[in-house]
Amino acid sequence: MTSDSAPPTPVSSVSENLSEEKRELQVHLKNEDGTLLLILPTEAETASTTSWTDLWEQLKHRLNGGSRFWQPQASVHLMAQDRLLDGRQLKAIADALTETQLQLKRVYTNRRQTAVTAATAGYSVEQQTEVPSLSLEPSKPAAALAEPLYVETTVRSGVEIRHSGTAIVLGDVNPGGSVVAAGDILVWGRLRGIAHAGAFGNARCRIMALQMEPTQLRIADYVARAPEKTPANLYPEVAYVTPEGIRITKATDLSKTHLLSNS
Amino acid sequence: MSRIIVITSGKGGVGKTTVTANLGVTLARLGSQVVLVDADFGLRNLDLLLGLENRVVYTAVEVIAGECRLEQALVKDKRQPGLALLPAAQTRKAEAINPNQMKQLIMALAQMYDYVLIDCPAGIEMGFKNAIAAAEEALIVTTPEIAAVRDADRVIGLLEANNIKRVHLIVNRLRPNMVQANDMMSVEDVQEILAIPLIGVIPEDERIIVSTNRGEPLALADNLSLPGVAINHIARRLKGERLEFIDLDATNNNFFSRIRKLLWSKLGS
Ligand SMILES: Nc1ncnc2c1ncn2[C@@H]1O[C@H](COP(=O)(O)OP(=O)(O)OP(=O)(O)O)[C@@H](O)[C@H]1O
Ligand SMILES: [Mg+2]
């Protein structure tokens, strides 16, 4: 058996919309000194079509997929940034946190209106003219990657997980689902949807899956379609960029030939 | 405690209304008080399937607008005691109602019935949001086709985000001989993607189409046909019974094994 399992068609053309997508961020959670920061992307960091419902769904998916990874009753600081939140939306966020046994304690915002809403609802509020530096390294183009995202979930059709670092998914990525990460993507399950690693342009990033049956793989600006109807290989595989485009190889072979020598 | 269950699919035409009608009849036959809520505003057809079309006077919209009392809008099925229908308006669109109003309505019904089954419209727009607003459980109906499964998957994700965690799968219109010939996804293929517990498999069967056209749900028959048995089993599994899945496999579908299975399932009921 050769180490390369039928390499998918390499497509090396750079498509413009890939780079357009890069700036788009999602709701995310971050541990900082025992408090959990719940960070809403700024208006500028999301597509203009992103609605409150989209943010809300992202939040629910993150909470459902991450509940094992924080202490019950941990306090949460909401980084609302420039988002306008009304009382109902703020309550929806607080309720979702309560359901996962987290407590909303403090709201950081740079919108006066949101500050008033939060104060009225009884949260301690910090209104800032500038965004807090601690939360924001992902949006700065030259900054280091965010800490890895670790979610335990099935990424179902229509769901997209975006992260400005490495993303680890404990579960399947279904057809129609996608994971976009600035770093590596590791799927501890079946990858049948779309994975885009190195989304900020790093072609050295890799995509790893226990079972690799993707609709499409992207690494930096390289795109590869899955070959038509191949029987699934029953061993973990890794996709990486070579001068000929994206290749897939058995994970155990890659660690022998690449991880040890090349990188 | 009453159970509020939405029957949903994402993709249209996969059998939500058929399942809702037959499941309602079956649960009522098993002795429960059941109300079916048609949440497919503008395209109502649950009343048609149940053969109750000519008895519809008021709909959910009039109840919400305060133009009639809830009891006035409910259509009781004379053939099946314990079964009632809350029809949807045919003329007004889903936008006429919001999720909160729907929730209030369903909560009022939950006071009166053991089961509230909500027939959801296709899609994931406003009508879907209304239909799931009050639901505590969901039955996902899909056919063994890639597009239907994809949409079902999307809907399961949305249900999860909306805290509906008790979700079961019904695979409808299965054709065992096609599965065998590798021309159709198998139930296992579907389950592998959707990763939610299976509660029933309904075979493709002409009698379903005939009964749809007659306005006489299969589940009303004294001698249940194979799809009728499949629905009967779904209802009983919903109630907590543990039943083996009927073997719909074409190779086992000879006369004797079929008779044996029907007998077996009759004895079990
Ligand atoms: N198991 C089956 N075998 C044969 N025909 C079926 C089966 N299930 C449903 N059908 C037929 O498929 C058609 C669509 O069914 P139904 O109206 O229940 O779907 P639906 O999901 O409610 O559609 P919509 O999304 O439009 O509301 C009907 O004509 C029905 O008779
Ligand atoms: Mg219908």
XYZ file of C-alpha atoms in Angstrom, chain A residues 53 56-57 60-61 64 99 153-159 172 174-176 190 192 215, chain B residues 129 149-151 153-158 160-163 165 189 192-196:
42
model
C -30.295 34.851 15.519
C -27.455 33.331 19.183
C -27.102 29.996 17.372
C -25.719 27.895 21.775
C -23.536 25.597 19.706
C -23.479 22.859 24.015
C -28.569 26.458 31.446
C -20.212 18.259 18.989
C -21.533 17.025 15.700
C -21.021 19.838 13.205
C -24.304 19.462 11.382
C -25.388 20.679 7.989
C -25.656 24.462 7.897
C -23.369 24.958 10.879
C -18.296 14.246 13.088
C -21.402 16.200 8.508
C -21.986 16.979 4.843
C -23.059 20.604 4.668
C -15.656 11.584 10.395
C -17.596 14.680 5.526
C -16.768 17.356 0.443
C -39.854 28.833 14.325
C -31.041 13.780 5.217
C -29.011 16.956 4.744
C -32.016 19.106 5.629
C -29.362 17.351 9.854
C -29.710 21.128 9.611
C -32.977 21.001 11.504
C -31.527 18.822 14.255
C -28.803 21.434 14.754
C -31.433 24.172 15.042
C -30.365 21.588 19.615
C -29.713 25.326 19.614
C -33.287 25.819 20.760
C -32.907 23.391 23.646
C -32.843 17.739 23.138
C -26.520 5.122 6.470
C -24.712 7.292 10.785
C -25.040 10.890 9.659
C -27.842 12.098 11.874
C -26.618 10.378 15.029
C -29.945 10.495 16.867
